[in-house]
Tab-separated table of N, CA and C in Angstrom:
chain	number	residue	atom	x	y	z
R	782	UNK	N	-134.288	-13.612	82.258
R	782	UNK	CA	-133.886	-12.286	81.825
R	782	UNK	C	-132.505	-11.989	82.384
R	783	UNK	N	-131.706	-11.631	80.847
R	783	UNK	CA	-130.302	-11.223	81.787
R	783	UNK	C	-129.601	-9.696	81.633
R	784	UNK	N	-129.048	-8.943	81.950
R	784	UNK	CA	-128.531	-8.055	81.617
R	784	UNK	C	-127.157	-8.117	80.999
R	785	UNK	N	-126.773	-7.362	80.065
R	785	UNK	CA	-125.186	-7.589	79.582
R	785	UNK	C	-124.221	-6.988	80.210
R	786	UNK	N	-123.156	-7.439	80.507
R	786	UNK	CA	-122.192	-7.059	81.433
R	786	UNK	C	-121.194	-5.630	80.648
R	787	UNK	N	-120.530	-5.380	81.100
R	787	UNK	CA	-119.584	-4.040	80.246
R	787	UNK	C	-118.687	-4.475	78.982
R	788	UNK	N	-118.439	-5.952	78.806
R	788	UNK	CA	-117.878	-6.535	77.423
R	788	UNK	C	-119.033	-6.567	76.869
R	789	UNK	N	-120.213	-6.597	77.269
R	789	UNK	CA	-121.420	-7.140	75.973
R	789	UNK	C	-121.589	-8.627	75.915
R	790	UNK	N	-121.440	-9.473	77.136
R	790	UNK	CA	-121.944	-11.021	77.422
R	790	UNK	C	-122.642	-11.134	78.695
R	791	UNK	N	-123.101	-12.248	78.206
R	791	UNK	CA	-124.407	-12.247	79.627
R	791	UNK	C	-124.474	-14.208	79.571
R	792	UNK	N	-124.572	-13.944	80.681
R	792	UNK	CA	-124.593	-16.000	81.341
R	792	UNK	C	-125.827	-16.380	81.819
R	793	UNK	N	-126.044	-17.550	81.204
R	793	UNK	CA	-127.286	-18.178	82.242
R	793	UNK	C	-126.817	-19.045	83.204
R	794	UNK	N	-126.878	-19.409	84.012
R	794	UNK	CA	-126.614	-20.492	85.009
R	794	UNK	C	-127.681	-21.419	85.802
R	795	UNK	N	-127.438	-22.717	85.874
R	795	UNK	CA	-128.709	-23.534	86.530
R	795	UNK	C	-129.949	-23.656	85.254
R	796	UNK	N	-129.478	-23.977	84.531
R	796	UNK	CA	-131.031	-23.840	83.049
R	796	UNK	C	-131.764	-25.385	83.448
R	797	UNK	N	-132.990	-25.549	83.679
R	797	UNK	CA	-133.349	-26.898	83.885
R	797	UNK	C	-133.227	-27.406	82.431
R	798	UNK	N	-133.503	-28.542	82.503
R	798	UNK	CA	-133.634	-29.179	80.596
R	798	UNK	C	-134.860	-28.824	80.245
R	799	UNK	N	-134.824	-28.876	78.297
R	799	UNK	CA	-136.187	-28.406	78.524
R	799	UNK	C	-135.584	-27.611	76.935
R	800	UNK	N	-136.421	-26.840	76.402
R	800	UNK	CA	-136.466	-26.253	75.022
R	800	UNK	C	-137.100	-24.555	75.199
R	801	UNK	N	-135.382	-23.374	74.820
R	801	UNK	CA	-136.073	-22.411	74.923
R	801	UNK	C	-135.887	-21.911	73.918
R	802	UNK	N	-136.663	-20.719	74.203
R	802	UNK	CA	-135.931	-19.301	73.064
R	802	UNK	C	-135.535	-18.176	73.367
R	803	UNK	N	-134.480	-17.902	72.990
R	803	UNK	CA	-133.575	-17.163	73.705
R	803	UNK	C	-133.932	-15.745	72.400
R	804	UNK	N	-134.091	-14.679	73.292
R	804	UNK	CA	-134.594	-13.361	72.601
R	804	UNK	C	-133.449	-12.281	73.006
R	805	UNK	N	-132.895	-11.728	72.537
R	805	UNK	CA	-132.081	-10.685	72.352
R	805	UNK	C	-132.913	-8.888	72.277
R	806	UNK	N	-133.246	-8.492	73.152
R	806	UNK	CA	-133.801	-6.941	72.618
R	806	UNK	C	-132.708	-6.156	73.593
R	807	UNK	N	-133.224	-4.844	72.172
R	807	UNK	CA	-131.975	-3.828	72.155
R	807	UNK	C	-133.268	-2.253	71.639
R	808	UNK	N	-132.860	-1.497	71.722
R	808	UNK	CA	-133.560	-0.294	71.301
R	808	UNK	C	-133.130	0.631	69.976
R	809	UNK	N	-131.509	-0.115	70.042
R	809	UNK	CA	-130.758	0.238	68.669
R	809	UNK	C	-131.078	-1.109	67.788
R	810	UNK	N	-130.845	-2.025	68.490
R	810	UNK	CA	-130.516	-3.369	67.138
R	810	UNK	C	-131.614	-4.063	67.289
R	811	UNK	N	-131.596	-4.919	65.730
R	811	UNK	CA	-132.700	-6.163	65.934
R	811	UNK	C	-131.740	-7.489	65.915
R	812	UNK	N	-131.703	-8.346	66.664
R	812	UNK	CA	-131.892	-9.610	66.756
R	812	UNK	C	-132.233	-10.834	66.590
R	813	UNK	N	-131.311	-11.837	65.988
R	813	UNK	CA	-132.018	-12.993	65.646
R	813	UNK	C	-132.704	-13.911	66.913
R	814	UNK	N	-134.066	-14.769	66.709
R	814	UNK	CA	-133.513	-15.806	67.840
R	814	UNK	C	-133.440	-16.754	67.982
R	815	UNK	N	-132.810	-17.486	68.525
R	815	UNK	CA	-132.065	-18.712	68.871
R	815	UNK	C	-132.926	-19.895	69.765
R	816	UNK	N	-133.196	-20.890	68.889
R	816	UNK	CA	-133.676	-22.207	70.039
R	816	UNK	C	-132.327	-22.594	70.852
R	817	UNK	N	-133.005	-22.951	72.034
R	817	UNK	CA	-131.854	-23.666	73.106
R	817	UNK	C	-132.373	-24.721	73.688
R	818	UNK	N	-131.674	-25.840	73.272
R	818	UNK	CA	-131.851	-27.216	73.699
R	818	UNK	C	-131.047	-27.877	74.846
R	819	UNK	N	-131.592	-28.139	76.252
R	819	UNK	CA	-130.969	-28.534	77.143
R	819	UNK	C	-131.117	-29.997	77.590
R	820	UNK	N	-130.449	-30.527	77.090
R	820	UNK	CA	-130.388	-32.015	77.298
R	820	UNK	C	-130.737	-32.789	78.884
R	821	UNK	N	-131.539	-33.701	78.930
R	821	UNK	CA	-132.121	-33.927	80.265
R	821	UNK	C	-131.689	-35.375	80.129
R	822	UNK	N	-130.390	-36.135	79.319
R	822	UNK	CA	-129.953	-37.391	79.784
R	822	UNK	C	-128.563	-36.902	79.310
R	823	UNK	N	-128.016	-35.836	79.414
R	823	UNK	CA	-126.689	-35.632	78.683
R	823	UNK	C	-126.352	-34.427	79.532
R	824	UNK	N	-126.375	-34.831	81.098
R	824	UNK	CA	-126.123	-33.283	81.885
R	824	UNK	C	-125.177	-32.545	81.165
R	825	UNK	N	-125.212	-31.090	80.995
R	825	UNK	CA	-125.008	-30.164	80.808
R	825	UNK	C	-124.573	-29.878	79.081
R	826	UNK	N	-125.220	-30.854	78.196
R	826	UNK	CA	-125.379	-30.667	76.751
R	826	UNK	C	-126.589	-29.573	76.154
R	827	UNK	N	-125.705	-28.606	75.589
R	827	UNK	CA	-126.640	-27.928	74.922
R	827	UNK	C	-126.799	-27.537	74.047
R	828	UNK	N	-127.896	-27.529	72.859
R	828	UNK	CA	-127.802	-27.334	71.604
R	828	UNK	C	-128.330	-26.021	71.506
R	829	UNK	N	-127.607	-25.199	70.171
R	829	UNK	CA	-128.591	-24.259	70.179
R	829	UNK	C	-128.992	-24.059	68.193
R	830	UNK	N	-130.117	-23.551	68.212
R	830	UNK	CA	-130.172	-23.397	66.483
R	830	UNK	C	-130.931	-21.876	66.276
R	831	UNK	N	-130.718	-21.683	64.899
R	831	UNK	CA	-131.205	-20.187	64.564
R	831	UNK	C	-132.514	-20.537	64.790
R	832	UNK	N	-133.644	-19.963	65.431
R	832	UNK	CA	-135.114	-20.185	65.359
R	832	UNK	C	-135.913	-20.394	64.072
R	833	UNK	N	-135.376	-19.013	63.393
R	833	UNK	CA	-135.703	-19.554	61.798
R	833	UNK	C	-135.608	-21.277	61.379
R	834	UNK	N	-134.153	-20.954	61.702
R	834	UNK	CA	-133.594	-22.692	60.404
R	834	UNK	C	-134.484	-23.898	61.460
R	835	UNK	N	-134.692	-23.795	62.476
R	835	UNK	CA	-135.641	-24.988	63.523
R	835	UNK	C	-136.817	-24.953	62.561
R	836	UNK	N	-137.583	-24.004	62.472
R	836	UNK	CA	-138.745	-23.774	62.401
R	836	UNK	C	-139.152	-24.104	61.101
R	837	UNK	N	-137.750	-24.260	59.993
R	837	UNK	CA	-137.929	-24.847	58.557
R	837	UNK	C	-137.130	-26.556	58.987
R	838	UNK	N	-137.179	-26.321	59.809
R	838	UNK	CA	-136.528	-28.195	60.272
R	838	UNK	C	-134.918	-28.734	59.975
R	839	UNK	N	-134.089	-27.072	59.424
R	839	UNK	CA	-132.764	-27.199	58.732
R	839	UNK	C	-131.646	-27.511	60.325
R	840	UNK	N	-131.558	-28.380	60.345
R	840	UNK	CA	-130.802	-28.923	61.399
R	840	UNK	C	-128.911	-27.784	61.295
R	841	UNK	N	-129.174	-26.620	62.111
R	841	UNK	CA	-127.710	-26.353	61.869
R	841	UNK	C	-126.852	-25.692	63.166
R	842	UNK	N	-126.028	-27.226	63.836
R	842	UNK	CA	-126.230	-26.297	65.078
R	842	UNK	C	-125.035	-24.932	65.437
R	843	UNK	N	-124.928	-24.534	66.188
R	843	UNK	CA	-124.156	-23.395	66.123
R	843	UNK	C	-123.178	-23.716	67.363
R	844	UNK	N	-122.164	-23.134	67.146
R	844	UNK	CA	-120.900	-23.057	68.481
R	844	UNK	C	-121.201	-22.724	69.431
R	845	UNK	N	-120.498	-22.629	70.493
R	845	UNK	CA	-120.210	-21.857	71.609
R	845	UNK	C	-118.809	-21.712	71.579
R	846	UNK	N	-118.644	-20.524	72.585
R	846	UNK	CA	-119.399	-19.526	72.906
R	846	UNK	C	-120.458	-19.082	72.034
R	847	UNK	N	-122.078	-18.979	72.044
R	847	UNK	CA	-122.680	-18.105	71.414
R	847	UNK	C	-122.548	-17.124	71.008
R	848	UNK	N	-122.205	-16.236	69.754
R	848	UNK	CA	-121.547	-15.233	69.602
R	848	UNK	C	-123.148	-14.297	68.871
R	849	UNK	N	-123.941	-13.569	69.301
R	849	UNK	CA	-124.617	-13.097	68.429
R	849	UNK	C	-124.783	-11.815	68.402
R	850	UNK	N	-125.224	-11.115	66.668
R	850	UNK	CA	-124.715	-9.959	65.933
R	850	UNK	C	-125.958	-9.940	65.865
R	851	UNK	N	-126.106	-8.425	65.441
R	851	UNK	CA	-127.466	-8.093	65.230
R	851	UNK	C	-127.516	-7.851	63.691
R	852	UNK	N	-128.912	-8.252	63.306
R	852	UNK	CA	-129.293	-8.900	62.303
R	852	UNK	C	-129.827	-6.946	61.306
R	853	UNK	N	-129.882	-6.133	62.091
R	853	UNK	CA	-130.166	-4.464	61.241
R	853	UNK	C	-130.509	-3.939	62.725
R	854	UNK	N	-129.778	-2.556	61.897
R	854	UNK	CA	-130.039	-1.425	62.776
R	854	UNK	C	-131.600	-1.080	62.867
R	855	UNK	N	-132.040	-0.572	63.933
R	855	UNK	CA	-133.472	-0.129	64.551
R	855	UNK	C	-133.689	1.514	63.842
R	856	UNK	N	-133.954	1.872	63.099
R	856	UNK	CA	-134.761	2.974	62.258
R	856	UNK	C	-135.812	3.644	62.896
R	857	UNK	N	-135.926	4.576	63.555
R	857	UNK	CA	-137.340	4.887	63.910
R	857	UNK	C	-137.861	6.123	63.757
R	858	UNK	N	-136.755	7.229	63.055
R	858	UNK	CA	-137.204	8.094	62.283
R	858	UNK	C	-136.884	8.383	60.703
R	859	UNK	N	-137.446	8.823	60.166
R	859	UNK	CA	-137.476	9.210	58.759
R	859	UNK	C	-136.470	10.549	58.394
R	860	UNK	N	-135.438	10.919	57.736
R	860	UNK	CA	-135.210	11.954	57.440
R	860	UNK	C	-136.388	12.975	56.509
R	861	UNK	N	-136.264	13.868	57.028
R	861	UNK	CA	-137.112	14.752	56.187
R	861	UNK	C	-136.783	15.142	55.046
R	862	UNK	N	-137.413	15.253	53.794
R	862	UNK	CA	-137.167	15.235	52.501
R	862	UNK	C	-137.964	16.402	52.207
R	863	UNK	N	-136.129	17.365	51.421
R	863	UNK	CA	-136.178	18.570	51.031
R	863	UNK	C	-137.623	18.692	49.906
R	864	UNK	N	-137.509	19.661	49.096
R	864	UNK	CA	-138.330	20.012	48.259
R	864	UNK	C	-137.710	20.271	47.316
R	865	UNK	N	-137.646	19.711	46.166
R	865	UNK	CA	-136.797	20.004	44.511
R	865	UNK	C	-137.650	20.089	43.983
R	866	UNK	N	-137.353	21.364	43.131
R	866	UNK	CA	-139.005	22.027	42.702
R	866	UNK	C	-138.663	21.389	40.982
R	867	UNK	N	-137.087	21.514	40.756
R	867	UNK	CA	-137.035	21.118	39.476
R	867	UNK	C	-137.178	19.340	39.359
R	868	UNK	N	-136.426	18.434	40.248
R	868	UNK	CA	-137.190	16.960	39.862
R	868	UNK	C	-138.292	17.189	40.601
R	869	UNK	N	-139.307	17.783	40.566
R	869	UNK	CA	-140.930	17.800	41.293
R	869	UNK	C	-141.282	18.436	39.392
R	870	UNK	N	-140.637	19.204	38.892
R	870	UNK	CA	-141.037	19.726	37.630
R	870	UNK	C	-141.122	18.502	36.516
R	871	UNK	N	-139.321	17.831	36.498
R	871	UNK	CA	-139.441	16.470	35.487
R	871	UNK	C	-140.088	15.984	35.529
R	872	UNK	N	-140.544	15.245	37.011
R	872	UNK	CA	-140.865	14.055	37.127
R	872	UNK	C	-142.245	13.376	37.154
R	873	UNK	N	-143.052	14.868	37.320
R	873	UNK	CA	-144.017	15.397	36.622
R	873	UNK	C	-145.082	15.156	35.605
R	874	UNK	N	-145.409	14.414	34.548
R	874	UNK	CA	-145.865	14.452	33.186
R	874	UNK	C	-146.770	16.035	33.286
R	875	UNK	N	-147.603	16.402	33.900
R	875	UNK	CA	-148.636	17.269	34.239
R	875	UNK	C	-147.898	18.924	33.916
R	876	UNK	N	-147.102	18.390	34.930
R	876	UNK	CA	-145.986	19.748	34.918
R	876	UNK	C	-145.396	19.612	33.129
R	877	UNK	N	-144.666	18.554	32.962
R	877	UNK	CA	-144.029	19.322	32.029
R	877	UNK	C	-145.073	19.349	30.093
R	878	UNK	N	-146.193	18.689	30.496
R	878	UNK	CA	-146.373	18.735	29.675
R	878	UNK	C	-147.249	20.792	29.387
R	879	UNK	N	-147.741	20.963	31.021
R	879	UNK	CA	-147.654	22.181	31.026
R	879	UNK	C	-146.739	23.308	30.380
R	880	UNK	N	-145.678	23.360	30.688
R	880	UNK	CA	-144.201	23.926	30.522
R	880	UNK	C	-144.005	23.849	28.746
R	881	UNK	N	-144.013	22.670	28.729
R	881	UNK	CA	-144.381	22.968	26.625
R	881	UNK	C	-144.966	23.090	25.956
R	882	UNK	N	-146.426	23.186	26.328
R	882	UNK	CA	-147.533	24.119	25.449
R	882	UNK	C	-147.159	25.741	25.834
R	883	UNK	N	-147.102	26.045	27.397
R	883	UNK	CA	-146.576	27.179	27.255
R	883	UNK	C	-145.472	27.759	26.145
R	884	UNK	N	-144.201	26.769	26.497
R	884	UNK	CA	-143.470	27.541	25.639
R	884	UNK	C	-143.998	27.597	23.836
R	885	UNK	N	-144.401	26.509	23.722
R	885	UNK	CA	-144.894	26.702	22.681
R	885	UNK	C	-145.514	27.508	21.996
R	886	UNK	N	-146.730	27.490	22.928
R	886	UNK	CA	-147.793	29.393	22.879
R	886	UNK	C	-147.335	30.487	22.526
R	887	UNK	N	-145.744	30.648	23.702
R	887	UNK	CA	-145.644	31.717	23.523
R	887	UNK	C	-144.569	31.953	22.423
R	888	UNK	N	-144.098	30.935	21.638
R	888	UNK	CA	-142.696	30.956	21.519
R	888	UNK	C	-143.394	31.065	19.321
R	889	UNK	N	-144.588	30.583	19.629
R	889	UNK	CA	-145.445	30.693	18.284
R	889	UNK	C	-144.827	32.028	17.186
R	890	UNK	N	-145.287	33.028	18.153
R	890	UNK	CA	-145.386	34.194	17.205
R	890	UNK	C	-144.359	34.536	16.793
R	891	UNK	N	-143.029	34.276	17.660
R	891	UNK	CA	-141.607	34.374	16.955
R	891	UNK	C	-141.578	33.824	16.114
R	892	UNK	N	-141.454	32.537	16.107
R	892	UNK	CA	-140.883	31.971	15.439
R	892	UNK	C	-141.999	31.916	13.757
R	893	UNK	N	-142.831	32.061	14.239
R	893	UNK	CA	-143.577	32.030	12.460
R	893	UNK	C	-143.380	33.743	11.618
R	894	UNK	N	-142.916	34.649	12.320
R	894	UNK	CA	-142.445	35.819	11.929
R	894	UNK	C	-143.723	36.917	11.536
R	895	UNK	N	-142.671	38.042	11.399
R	895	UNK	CA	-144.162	39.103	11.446
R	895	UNK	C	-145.033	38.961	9.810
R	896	UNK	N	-144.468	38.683	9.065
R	896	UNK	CA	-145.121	38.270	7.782
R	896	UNK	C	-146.535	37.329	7.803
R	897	UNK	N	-146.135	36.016	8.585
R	897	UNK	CA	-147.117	35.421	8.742
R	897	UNK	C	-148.305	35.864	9.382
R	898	UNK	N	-148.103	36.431	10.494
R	898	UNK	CA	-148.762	37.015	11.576
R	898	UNK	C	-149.778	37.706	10.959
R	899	UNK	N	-149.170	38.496	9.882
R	899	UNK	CA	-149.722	39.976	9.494
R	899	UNK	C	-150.687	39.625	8.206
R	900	UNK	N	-150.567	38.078	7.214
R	900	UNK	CA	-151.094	37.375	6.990
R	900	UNK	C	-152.381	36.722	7.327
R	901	UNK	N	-152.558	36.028	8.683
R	901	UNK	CA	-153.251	35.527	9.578
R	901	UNK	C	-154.054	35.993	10.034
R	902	UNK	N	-153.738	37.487	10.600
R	902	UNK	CA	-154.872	38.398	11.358
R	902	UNK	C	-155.146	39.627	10.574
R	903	UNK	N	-154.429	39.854	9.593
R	903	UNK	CA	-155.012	40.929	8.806
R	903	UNK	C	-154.344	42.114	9.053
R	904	UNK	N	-153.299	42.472	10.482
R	904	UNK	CA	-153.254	43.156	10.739
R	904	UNK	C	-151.870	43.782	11.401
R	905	UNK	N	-151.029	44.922	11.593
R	905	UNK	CA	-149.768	44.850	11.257
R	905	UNK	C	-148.587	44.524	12.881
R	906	UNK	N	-147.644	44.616	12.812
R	906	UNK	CA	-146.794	43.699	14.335
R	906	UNK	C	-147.538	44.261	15.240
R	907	UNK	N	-147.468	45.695	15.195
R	907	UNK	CA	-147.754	46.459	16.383
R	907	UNK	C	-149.202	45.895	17.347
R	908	UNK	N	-150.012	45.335	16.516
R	908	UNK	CA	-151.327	45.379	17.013
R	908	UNK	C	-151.749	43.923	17.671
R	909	UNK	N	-150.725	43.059	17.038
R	909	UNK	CA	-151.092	41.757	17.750
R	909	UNK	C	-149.999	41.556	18.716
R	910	UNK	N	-149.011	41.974	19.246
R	910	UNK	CA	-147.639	41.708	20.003
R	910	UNK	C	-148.401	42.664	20.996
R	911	UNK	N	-147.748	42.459	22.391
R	911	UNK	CA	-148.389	43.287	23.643
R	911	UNK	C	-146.915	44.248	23.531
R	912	UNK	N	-147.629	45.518	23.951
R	912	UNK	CA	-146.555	46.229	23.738
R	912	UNK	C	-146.466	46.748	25.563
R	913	UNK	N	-145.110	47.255	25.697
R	913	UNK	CA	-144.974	47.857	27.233
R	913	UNK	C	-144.331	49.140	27.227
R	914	UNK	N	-144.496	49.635	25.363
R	914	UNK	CA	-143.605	50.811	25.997
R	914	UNK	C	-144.802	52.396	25.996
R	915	UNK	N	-143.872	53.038	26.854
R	915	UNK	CA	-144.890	54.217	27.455
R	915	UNK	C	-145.163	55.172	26.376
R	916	UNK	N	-146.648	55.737	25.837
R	916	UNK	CA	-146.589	56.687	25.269
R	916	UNK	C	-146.444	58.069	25.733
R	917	UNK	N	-145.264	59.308	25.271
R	917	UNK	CA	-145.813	60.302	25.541
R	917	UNK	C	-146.446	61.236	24.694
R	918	UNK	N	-147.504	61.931	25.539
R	918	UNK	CA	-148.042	62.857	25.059
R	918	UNK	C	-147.499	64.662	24.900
């Protein structure tokens, strides 16, 4: 375990030979990780590979200095999502198929005119239209 210094690098020193994996955690970033191969007839040879590409057998080794980037930012809250009442209306079928029988309903008696109306029910505008105005006596 190492800590990163104030540039953002960190050293191992004394590694016996031997095969590791080198893990990167952060609380902001995610991290790839890295096999590290320490050669035990080739003092101080060391290989290193993406853990992934090892683990599919893709032989690819990487430079030094080790240079590693983080692979996505760490997410750990959700923004909260407003309320749109009109795409909550479109998007809807329920809603809008609501919304056009209404208009339809109401939009009926106009549009077929007082002739028809008076036709239909027998009986003259006044009596089938809701009326709101005040009588006085």
């Amino acid at each position: 375990t190492r800590l990163v210094n104030g540039e953002g690098k960190f050293l191992f020193d004394n590694i016996p030979p031997g095969a590791y994996l080198l893990e990167v955690t952060s609380s902001h970033y995610k991290f790839e990780q890295f096999r590290i191969d320490v050669s035990k007839k080739q003092k101080g040879k060391v290989r290193a590979k993406s853990f992934f590409n090892a683990l599919r057998q893709q032989n690819v080794p990487l430079s030094y200095p080790l240079v590693i980037t983080p692979v996505a930012q760490l997410v750990y809250f959700e923004e909260e999502k407003r309320l749109d009442l009109l795409a909550f209306i479109l998007q809807n079928k329920m809603m809008l198929g609501m919304a056009g029988f209404s208009l339809l309903m109401f939009g009926m008696q106009k549009l077929m005119g007082p002739e028809y109306m008076k036709e239909l029910y027998g009986v003259e505008e006044e009596e089938y239209l809701p009326s709101f105005k005040l009588k006085q006596n």
